[in-house]
Amino acid sequence: MNSSRENGDKGLDPREDGFPEGTDPLDNQVAGHRFGYSATHLALLRHLESNDILKPICDKRSEREFRLYSKIWDSNHDFHEDIQTLRQFVPKMNGVFVDHKTGREYLRLEDMTNGMTSPSILDVKIGPKTYDPEANERKIASESGKYRFAELLGFRLLGMRIYKSKDNEYIVKDKDYGISLTPDTVNEAITLFVQNNKALISEFGHQMRAIGEWFETHNTDKWQFISSSLLFAYDCNQSKALVKMIDFAHVFPNEGRDDNYLFGLNKLITYFDNLL
Ligand SMILES: Nc1ncnc2c1ncn2[C@@H]1O[C@H](COP(=O)(O)OP(=O)(O)O)[C@@H](O)[C@H]1O
Ligand SMILES: [Mg+2]
């Protein structure tokens, strides 16, 4: 048995078995687990035929995420106003993909960059508290020590890629870059992402406000979105811009408002507004 299989793996090592048929690694991923490198070695893939994004359903957290996506896109909830309103901010779930070689299941999500040419993408984790109600002491300590400005900012840049049309190339920034940002330099990072385009800043601010409104009006006594992200994307001619909520591995039932999420979201909106 090699060391990778001792590491909590369930017998599949993509480095030996390759990717499921009809899939590739996610080419424009900016953050999160990487196929072949996470604890289970599983992570996001692209379904080549549909262009959908595949997220493995392989442990407690991914099953939790799958249940939430299923609830949001369940047709029984078509007339439920809270859910209806939320749908516009969440990637569409297109059922489940099964890897016939291993029997493993993947959540199929619409790629929010569909229709965008050379998209620029930014992933921001929202909320100062990033550990969920099931976290043990060790997890609480490790999450709390991850970013020294978490309490102050309430959000953290996880990664981004920016398409520079002039040079026809991408600038890529990773997790370490995000952790190195301070309350004084985070605006430079946002400016870098939007390439100083005020119309884009204003559009993203507008969409974030709509998400905030959903949290204020509809997400009361419902869910707490812990360690969840906002994913920003725009295409190269900057004519199309979208913000979506992603990463629901730590969404739990809640009483009252989700103040942790709202604190981070409102801070992020303020940072965008200050660039106008
Ligand atoms: N619906 C989507 N459309 C486009 N890109 C996505 C989508 N979902 C995830 N991604 C890409 O994958 C990355 C990781 O996704 P995420 O759901 O946060 O996975 P993880 O649980 O591994 O953190 C994101 O930063 C983004 O680059
Ligand atoms: Mg993530």
mmCIF file of C-alpha atoms and ligand atoms in Angstrom:
data_model
loop_
_atom_site.group_PDB
_atom_site.id
_atom_site.type_symbol
_atom_site.label_atom_id
_atom_site.label_comp_id
_atom_site.label_asym_id
_atom_site.label_seq_id
_atom_site.Cartn_x
_atom_site.Cartn_y
_atom_site.Cartn_z
ATOM 1 C CA MET A 1 0.000 0.000 0.000
ATOM 2 C CA ASN A 2 1.482 3.356 -0.906
ATOM 3 C CA SER A 3 1.336 6.374 1.388
ATOM 4 C CA SER A 4 -1.330 8.180 -0.637
ATOM 5 C CA ARG A 5 -3.761 5.331 -0.078
ATOM 6 C CA GLU A 6 -3.112 5.262 3.656
ATOM 7 C CA ASN A 7 -4.133 8.892 3.755
ATOM 8 C CA GLY A 8 -7.878 8.388 4.180
ATOM 9 C CA ASP A 9 -8.286 7.460 0.528
ATOM 10 C CA LYS A 10 -11.017 5.036 -0.439
ATOM 11 C CA GLY A 11 -8.903 3.037 -2.836
ATOM 12 C CA LEU A 12 -8.763 5.374 -5.790
ATOM 13 C CA ASP A 13 -5.598 7.119 -6.799
ATOM 14 C CA PRO A 14 -6.156 9.277 -9.860
ATOM 15 C CA ARG A 15 -2.409 9.381 -10.430
ATOM 16 C CA GLU A 16 -2.660 5.673 -11.181
ATOM 17 C CA ASP A 17 -6.204 5.419 -12.471
ATOM 18 C CA GLY A 18 -6.362 8.691 -14.408
ATOM 19 C CA PHE A 19 -9.404 10.908 -14.679
ATOM 20 C CA PRO A 20 -12.885 9.484 -15.149
ATOM 21 C CA GLU A 21 -13.713 8.948 -18.807
ATOM 22 C CA GLY A 22 -14.918 12.094 -20.536
ATOM 23 C CA THR A 23 -13.424 14.486 -17.983
ATOM 24 C CA ASP A 24 -10.377 16.721 -17.605
ATOM 25 C CA PRO A 25 -8.914 18.709 -14.704
ATOM 26 C CA LEU A 26 -10.661 22.065 -14.311
ATOM 27 C CA ASP A 27 -8.574 24.330 -16.530
ATOM 28 C CA ASN A 28 -9.435 27.728 -15.035
ATOM 29 C CA GLN A 29 -9.775 26.823 -11.341
ATOM 30 C CA VAL A 30 -8.489 29.623 -9.071
ATOM 31 C CA ALA A 31 -8.768 28.053 -5.590
ATOM 32 C CA GLY A 32 -9.867 24.982 -3.638
ATOM 33 C CA HIS A 33 -8.912 21.325 -3.816
ATOM 34 C CA ARG A 34 -6.961 20.017 -6.808
ATOM 35 C CA PHE A 35 -7.518 16.619 -8.347
ATOM 36 C CA GLY A 36 -4.697 14.319 -7.206
ATOM 37 C CA TYR A 37 -3.695 16.556 -4.282
ATOM 38 C CA SER A 38 -6.593 16.713 -1.784
ATOM 39 C CA ALA A 39 -6.841 14.243 1.136
ATOM 40 C CA THR A 40 -9.070 11.962 -0.940
ATOM 41 C CA HIS A 41 -7.148 12.865 -4.143
ATOM 42 C CA LEU A 42 -10.500 13.875 -5.559
ATOM 43 C CA ALA A 43 -11.437 17.401 -6.559
ATOM 44 C CA LEU A 44 -13.026 19.447 -9.310
ATOM 45 C CA LEU A 45 -13.100 18.256 -12.900
ATOM 46 C CA ARG A 46 -14.638 19.358 -16.141
ATOM 47 C CA HIS A 47 -17.212 17.205 -17.943
ATOM 48 C CA LEU A 48 -16.049 17.556 -21.532
ATOM 49 C CA GLU A 49 -19.350 16.895 -23.298
ATOM 50 C CA SER A 50 -21.491 19.369 -21.328
ATOM 51 C CA ASN A 51 -18.709 21.681 -20.083
ATOM 52 C CA ASP A 52 -20.209 21.234 -16.575
ATOM 53 C CA ILE A 53 -18.024 21.403 -13.488
ATOM 54 C CA LEU A 54 -17.876 18.189 -11.482
ATOM 55 C CA LYS A 55 -17.437 18.171 -7.677
ATOM 56 C CA PRO A 56 -16.897 14.775 -6.021
ATOM 57 C CA ILE A 57 -19.502 13.599 -3.514
ATOM 58 C CA CYS A 58 -17.109 11.636 -1.345
ATOM 59 C CA ASP A 59 -17.311 12.667 2.299
ATOM 60 C CA LYS A 60 -19.505 14.343 4.924
ATOM 61 C CA ARG A 61 -18.796 17.871 3.740
ATOM 62 C CA SER A 62 -19.381 17.190 0.062
ATOM 63 C CA GLU A 63 -22.573 15.262 0.882
ATOM 64 C CA ARG A 64 -23.723 18.309 2.849
ATOM 65 C CA GLU A 65 -23.025 20.512 -0.180
ATOM 66 C CA PHE A 66 -24.836 18.078 -2.474
ATOM 67 C CA ARG A 67 -27.910 18.125 -0.205
ATOM 68 C CA LEU A 68 -28.035 21.927 -0.248
ATOM 69 C CA TYR A 69 -27.690 22.160 -4.040
ATOM 70 C CA SER A 70 -30.398 19.491 -4.378
ATOM 71 C CA LYS A 71 -32.717 21.461 -2.112
ATOM 72 C CA ILE A 72 -32.101 24.718 -3.979
ATOM 73 C CA TRP A 73 -32.775 23.171 -7.406
ATOM 74 C CA ASP A 74 -35.557 20.777 -6.351
ATOM 75 C CA SER A 75 -38.579 21.518 -8.570
ATOM 76 C CA ASN A 76 -40.833 21.073 -5.523
ATOM 77 C CA HIS A 77 -39.432 24.403 -4.355
ATOM 78 C CA ASP A 78 -40.262 26.271 -7.571
ATOM 79 C CA PHE A 79 -42.869 28.387 -5.815
ATOM 80 C CA HIS A 80 -40.921 28.908 -2.625
ATOM 81 C CA GLU A 81 -39.919 32.564 -2.754
ATOM 82 C CA ASP A 82 -36.800 32.277 -0.553
ATOM 83 C CA ILE A 83 -35.372 29.537 -2.757
ATOM 84 C CA GLN A 84 -36.544 31.095 -6.023
ATOM 85 C CA THR A 85 -34.715 34.304 -5.167
ATOM 86 C CA LEU A 86 -31.578 32.433 -4.130
ATOM 87 C CA ARG A 87 -31.359 30.517 -7.428
ATOM 88 C CA GLN A 88 -30.153 33.536 -9.397
ATOM 89 C CA PHE A 89 -27.067 33.731 -7.147
ATOM 90 C CA VAL A 90 -26.105 30.043 -7.261
ATOM 91 C CA PRO A 91 -24.702 27.901 -10.125
ATOM 92 C CA LYS A 92 -27.354 25.645 -11.596
ATOM 93 C CA MET A 93 -27.110 22.006 -10.551
ATOM 94 C CA ASN A 94 -27.402 19.651 -13.520
ATOM 95 C CA GLY A 95 -27.858 16.391 -11.619
ATOM 96 C CA VAL A 96 -25.125 13.876 -10.877
ATOM 97 C CA PHE A 97 -22.310 12.411 -12.970
ATOM 98 C CA VAL A 98 -21.282 8.821 -12.268
ATOM 99 C CA ASP A 99 -17.764 7.607 -12.996
ATOM 100 C CA HIS A 100 -18.554 4.143 -14.330
ATOM 101 C CA LYS A 101 -15.045 2.855 -13.630
ATOM 102 C CA THR A 102 -15.220 3.501 -9.873
ATOM 103 C CA GLY A 103 -18.919 4.091 -9.226
ATOM 104 C CA ARG A 104 -18.032 7.425 -7.696
ATOM 105 C CA GLU A 105 -20.575 10.250 -7.934
ATOM 106 C CA TYR A 106 -19.990 13.895 -8.780
ATOM 107 C CA LEU A 107 -22.200 16.922 -8.434
ATOM 108 C CA ARG A 108 -22.694 18.553 -11.843
ATOM 109 C CA LEU A 109 -22.666 22.335 -11.781
ATOM 110 C CA GLU A 110 -23.074 24.862 -14.537
ATOM 111 C CA ASP A 111 -19.821 26.681 -15.241
ATOM 112 C CA MET A 112 -20.550 30.316 -14.472
ATOM 113 C CA THR A 113 -17.972 31.398 -17.056
ATOM 114 C CA ASN A 114 -19.988 29.754 -19.857
ATOM 115 C CA GLY A 115 -20.220 32.158 -22.770
ATOM 116 C CA MET A 116 -17.296 34.237 -21.546
ATOM 117 C CA THR A 117 -14.184 34.563 -23.685
ATOM 118 C CA SER A 118 -10.941 34.357 -21.681
ATOM 119 C CA PRO A 119 -12.677 34.950 -18.328
ATOM 120 C CA SER A 120 -11.014 36.653 -15.368
ATOM 121 C CA ILE A 121 -12.023 34.927 -12.116
ATOM 122 C CA LEU A 122 -11.747 35.780 -8.405
ATOM 123 C CA ASP A 123 -12.669 33.574 -5.420
ATOM 124 C CA VAL A 124 -13.326 35.349 -2.082
ATOM 125 C CA LYS A 125 -14.130 33.513 1.151
ATOM 126 C CA ILE A 126 -16.853 35.344 3.073
ATOM 127 C CA GLY A 127 -17.184 35.733 6.860
ATOM 128 C CA PRO A 128 -14.612 36.202 9.659
ATOM 129 C CA LYS A 129 -15.499 32.873 11.302
ATOM 130 C CA THR A 130 -14.568 29.951 9.041
ATOM 131 C CA TYR A 131 -15.181 26.951 11.302
ATOM 132 C CA ASP A 132 -18.564 25.264 11.437
ATOM 133 C CA PRO A 133 -20.617 24.056 14.464
ATOM 134 C CA GLU A 134 -19.106 20.559 14.185
ATOM 135 C CA ALA A 135 -15.481 21.736 14.347
ATOM 136 C CA ASN A 136 -13.321 20.365 17.157
ATOM 137 C CA GLU A 137 -10.784 22.389 19.183
ATOM 138 C CA ARG A 138 -8.013 21.642 16.719
ATOM 139 C CA LYS A 139 -10.046 22.719 13.705
ATOM 140 C CA ILE A 140 -11.185 25.878 15.496
ATOM 141 C CA ALA A 141 -7.564 26.734 16.317
ATOM 142 C CA SER A 142 -6.312 26.042 12.795
ATOM 143 C CA GLU A 143 -9.144 27.995 11.120
ATOM 144 C CA SER A 144 -8.772 30.927 13.516
ATOM 145 C CA GLY A 145 -5.037 31.156 12.818
ATOM 146 C CA LYS A 146 -5.282 31.140 9.026
ATOM 147 C CA TYR A 147 -5.537 34.870 8.288
ATOM 148 C CA ARG A 148 -4.548 37.610 10.710
ATOM 149 C CA PHE A 149 -7.015 40.121 9.245
ATOM 150 C CA ALA A 150 -10.011 37.760 9.194
ATOM 151 C CA GLU A 151 -11.784 39.520 12.082
ATOM 152 C CA LEU A 152 -11.113 42.972 10.723
ATOM 153 C CA LEU A 153 -11.881 42.374 7.039
ATOM 154 C CA GLY A 154 -14.384 39.550 7.278
ATOM 155 C CA PHE A 155 -13.271 38.150 3.915
ATOM 156 C CA ARG A 156 -10.186 36.645 2.324
ATOM 157 C CA LEU A 157 -9.069 36.472 -1.310
ATOM 158 C CA LEU A 158 -8.385 32.813 -2.095
ATOM 159 C CA GLY A 159 -7.111 33.153 -5.634
ATOM 160 C CA MET A 160 -7.630 34.842 -8.964
ATOM 161 C CA ARG A 161 -6.673 34.868 -12.608
ATOM 162 C CA ILE A 162 -6.791 38.015 -14.667
ATOM 163 C CA TYR A 163 -6.748 38.025 -18.446
ATOM 164 C CA LYS A 164 -4.588 40.773 -19.896
ATOM 165 C CA SER A 165 -5.800 41.245 -23.454
ATOM 166 C CA LYS A 166 -2.868 43.515 -24.316
ATOM 167 C CA ASP A 167 -0.397 40.683 -23.720
ATOM 168 C CA ASN A 168 -2.845 37.836 -24.344
ATOM 169 C CA GLU A 169 -1.855 36.198 -21.043
ATOM 170 C CA TYR A 170 -3.165 35.515 -17.539
ATOM 171 C CA ILE A 171 -1.826 36.878 -14.277
ATOM 172 C CA VAL A 172 -2.438 34.194 -11.638
ATOM 173 C CA LYS A 173 -2.529 34.807 -7.862
ATOM 174 C CA ASP A 174 -2.821 32.012 -5.316
ATOM 175 C CA LYS A 175 -3.771 31.463 -1.678
ATOM 176 C CA ASP A 176 -0.455 32.790 -0.313
ATOM 177 C CA TYR A 177 -0.984 36.058 -2.142
ATOM 178 C CA GLY A 178 -4.427 36.343 -0.509
ATOM 179 C CA ILE A 179 -3.003 35.674 2.949
ATOM 180 C CA SER A 180 -0.303 38.310 2.396
ATOM 181 C CA LEU A 181 -2.906 41.057 1.794
ATOM 182 C CA THR A 182 -3.572 43.626 4.538
ATOM 183 C CA PRO A 183 -6.488 46.064 4.990
ATOM 184 C CA ASP A 184 -4.255 48.601 3.199
ATOM 185 C CA THR A 185 -3.309 46.464 0.212
ATOM 186 C CA VAL A 186 -6.523 44.535 -0.391
ATOM 187 C CA ASN A 187 -7.913 47.418 -2.498
ATOM 188 C CA GLU A 188 -4.895 47.147 -4.791
ATOM 189 C CA ALA A 189 -5.708 43.473 -5.248
ATOM 190 C CA ILE A 190 -9.329 44.251 -6.140
ATOM 191 C CA THR A 191 -8.160 46.994 -8.531
ATOM 192 C CA LEU A 192 -5.799 44.508 -10.146
ATOM 193 C CA PHE A 193 -8.673 42.055 -10.611
ATOM 194 C CA VAL A 194 -11.084 44.552 -12.176
ATOM 195 C CA GLN A 195 -8.266 46.217 -14.140
ATOM 196 C CA ASN A 196 -9.421 49.506 -12.722
ATOM 197 C CA ASN A 197 -12.683 49.376 -14.679
ATOM 198 C CA LYS A 198 -15.249 51.460 -12.766
ATOM 199 C CA ALA A 199 -18.252 50.066 -14.629
ATOM 200 C CA LEU A 200 -17.172 46.586 -13.584
ATOM 201 C CA ILE A 201 -16.687 47.629 -9.949
ATOM 202 C CA SER A 202 -20.113 49.172 -9.924
ATOM 203 C CA GLU A 203 -21.750 46.105 -11.532
ATOM 204 C CA PHE A 204 -20.128 43.752 -9.008
ATOM 205 C CA GLY A 205 -21.239 46.049 -6.175
ATOM 206 C CA HIS A 206 -24.784 45.956 -7.511
ATOM 207 C CA GLN A 207 -24.858 42.144 -7.657
ATOM 208 C CA MET A 208 -23.312 41.798 -4.183
ATOM 209 C CA ARG A 209 -25.996 44.108 -2.791
ATOM 210 C CA ALA A 210 -28.686 41.869 -4.274
ATOM 211 C CA ILE A 211 -27.101 38.898 -2.503
ATOM 212 C CA GLY A 212 -27.007 40.915 0.728
ATOM 213 C CA GLU A 213 -30.686 41.658 0.308
ATOM 214 C CA TRP A 214 -31.456 37.950 0.045
ATOM 215 C CA PHE A 215 -29.601 37.394 3.314
ATOM 216 C CA GLU A 216 -31.481 40.228 5.027
ATOM 217 C CA THR A 217 -34.937 39.399 3.698
ATOM 218 C CA HIS A 218 -35.045 35.679 3.008
ATOM 219 C CA ASN A 219 -32.233 33.981 4.901
ATOM 220 C CA THR A 220 -33.580 34.409 8.409
ATOM 221 C CA ASP A 221 -33.909 31.307 10.619
ATOM 222 C CA LYS A 222 -32.585 29.291 7.699
ATOM 223 C CA TRP A 223 -28.889 28.759 6.954
ATOM 224 C CA GLN A 224 -25.463 29.916 8.026
ATOM 225 C CA PHE A 225 -23.000 29.970 5.141
ATOM 226 C CA ILE A 226 -19.689 29.163 6.821
ATOM 227 C CA SER A 227 -16.475 29.164 4.793
ATOM 228 C CA SER A 228 -18.439 29.772 1.609
ATOM 229 C CA SER A 229 -17.179 31.854 -1.316
ATOM 230 C CA LEU A 230 -18.279 34.486 -3.755
ATOM 231 C CA LEU A 231 -16.966 33.750 -7.225
ATOM 232 C CA PHE A 232 -16.512 36.759 -9.524
ATOM 233 C CA ALA A 233 -16.076 36.423 -13.272
ATOM 234 C CA TYR A 234 -16.026 38.713 -16.298
ATOM 235 C CA ASP A 235 -15.076 38.180 -19.901
ATOM 236 C CA CYS A 236 -12.208 39.753 -21.805
ATOM 237 C CA ASN A 237 -14.138 42.609 -23.377
ATOM 238 C CA GLN A 238 -15.685 43.225 -19.942
ATOM 239 C CA SER A 239 -19.212 43.119 -21.349
ATOM 240 C CA LYS A 240 -20.363 40.299 -19.089
ATOM 241 C CA ALA A 241 -19.861 40.225 -15.305
ATOM 242 C CA LEU A 242 -21.247 37.801 -12.727
ATOM 243 C CA VAL A 243 -20.999 37.078 -9.004
ATOM 244 C CA LYS A 244 -22.198 33.718 -7.687
ATOM 245 C CA MET A 245 -22.240 32.043 -4.304
ATOM 246 C CA ILE A 246 -20.259 28.771 -4.316
ATOM 247 C CA ASP A 247 -18.749 26.196 -1.941
ATOM 248 C CA PHE A 248 -21.460 24.999 0.426
ATOM 249 C CA ALA A 249 -19.524 22.301 2.278
ATOM 250 C CA HIS A 250 -20.082 24.110 5.589
ATOM 251 C CA VAL A 251 -23.629 25.413 5.327
ATOM 252 C CA PHE A 252 -25.615 24.647 8.500
ATOM 253 C CA PRO A 253 -29.085 25.446 9.861
ATOM 254 C CA ASN A 254 -29.282 28.818 11.554
ATOM 255 C CA GLU A 255 -31.401 30.893 13.887
ATOM 256 C CA GLY A 256 -31.830 34.555 13.011
ATOM 257 C CA ARG A 257 -29.656 36.361 10.476
ATOM 258 C CA ASP A 258 -26.347 35.081 9.167
ATOM 259 C CA ASP A 259 -24.386 37.931 10.716
ATOM 260 C CA ASN A 260 -21.046 36.276 10.092
ATOM 261 C CA TYR A 261 -21.641 36.198 6.315
ATOM 262 C CA LEU A 262 -23.261 39.636 6.226
ATOM 263 C CA PHE A 263 -20.331 41.208 8.073
ATOM 264 C CA GLY A 264 -17.843 39.947 5.470
ATOM 265 C CA LEU A 265 -20.106 40.689 2.521
ATOM 266 C CA ASN A 266 -20.783 44.267 3.633
ATOM 267 C CA LYS A 267 -17.065 44.881 4.226
ATOM 268 C CA LEU A 268 -16.283 43.590 0.737
ATOM 269 C CA ILE A 269 -18.984 45.832 -0.755
ATOM 270 C CA THR A 270 -17.422 48.798 1.062
ATOM 271 C CA TYR A 271 -14.031 47.972 -0.439
ATOM 272 C CA PHE A 272 -15.526 47.873 -3.936
ATOM 273 C CA ASP A 273 -17.466 51.117 -3.324
ATOM 274 C CA ASN A 274 -14.322 52.905 -2.176
ATOM 275 C CA LEU A 275 -12.760 52.259 -5.564
ATOM 276 C CA LEU A 276 -15.487 54.173 -7.381
HETATM 277 N N1 LIG B 1 -19.858 26.902 -10.923
HETATM 278 C C1 LIG B 1 -18.593 27.233 -11.145
HETATM 279 N N2 LIG B 1 -18.255 27.924 -12.260
HETATM 280 C C2 LIG B 1 -16.978 28.261 -12.513
HETATM 281 N N3 LIG B 1 -15.941 27.926 -11.726
HETATM 282 C C3 LIG B 1 -16.197 27.225 -10.604
HETATM 283 C C4 LIG B 1 -17.529 26.855 -10.244
HETATM 284 N N4 LIG B 1 -17.477 26.168 -9.086
HETATM 285 C C5 LIG B 1 -16.180 26.123 -8.733
HETATM 286 N N5 LIG B 1 -15.397 26.747 -9.634
HETATM 287 C C6 LIG B 1 -13.919 26.868 -9.602
HETATM 288 O O1 LIG B 1 -13.393 25.895 -8.712
HETATM 289 C C7 LIG B 1 -12.772 26.522 -7.577
HETATM 290 C C8 LIG B 1 -13.049 25.736 -6.314
HETATM 291 O O2 LIG B 1 -14.438 25.540 -6.148
HETATM 292 P P1 LIG B 1 -15.061 25.182 -4.725
HETATM 293 O O3 LIG B 1 -16.483 24.824 -4.958
HETATM 294 O O4 LIG B 1 -14.792 26.287 -3.781
HETATM 295 O O5 LIG B 1 -14.232 23.874 -4.328
HETATM 296 P P2 LIG B 1 -13.500 23.459 -2.955
HETATM 297 O O6 LIG B 1 -14.553 22.824 -2.129
HETATM 298 O O7 LIG B 1 -12.431 22.520 -3.390
HETATM 299 O O8 LIG B 1 -12.966 24.725 -2.319
HETATM 300 C C9 LIG B 1 -13.284 27.949 -7.571
HETATM 301 O O9 LIG B 1 -12.348 28.835 -6.984
HETATM 302 C C10 LIG B 1 -13.467 28.217 -9.063
HETATM 303 O O10 LIG B 1 -12.234 28.537 -9.672
HETATM 304 MG MG MG B 2 -13.632 26.647 -2.078
#
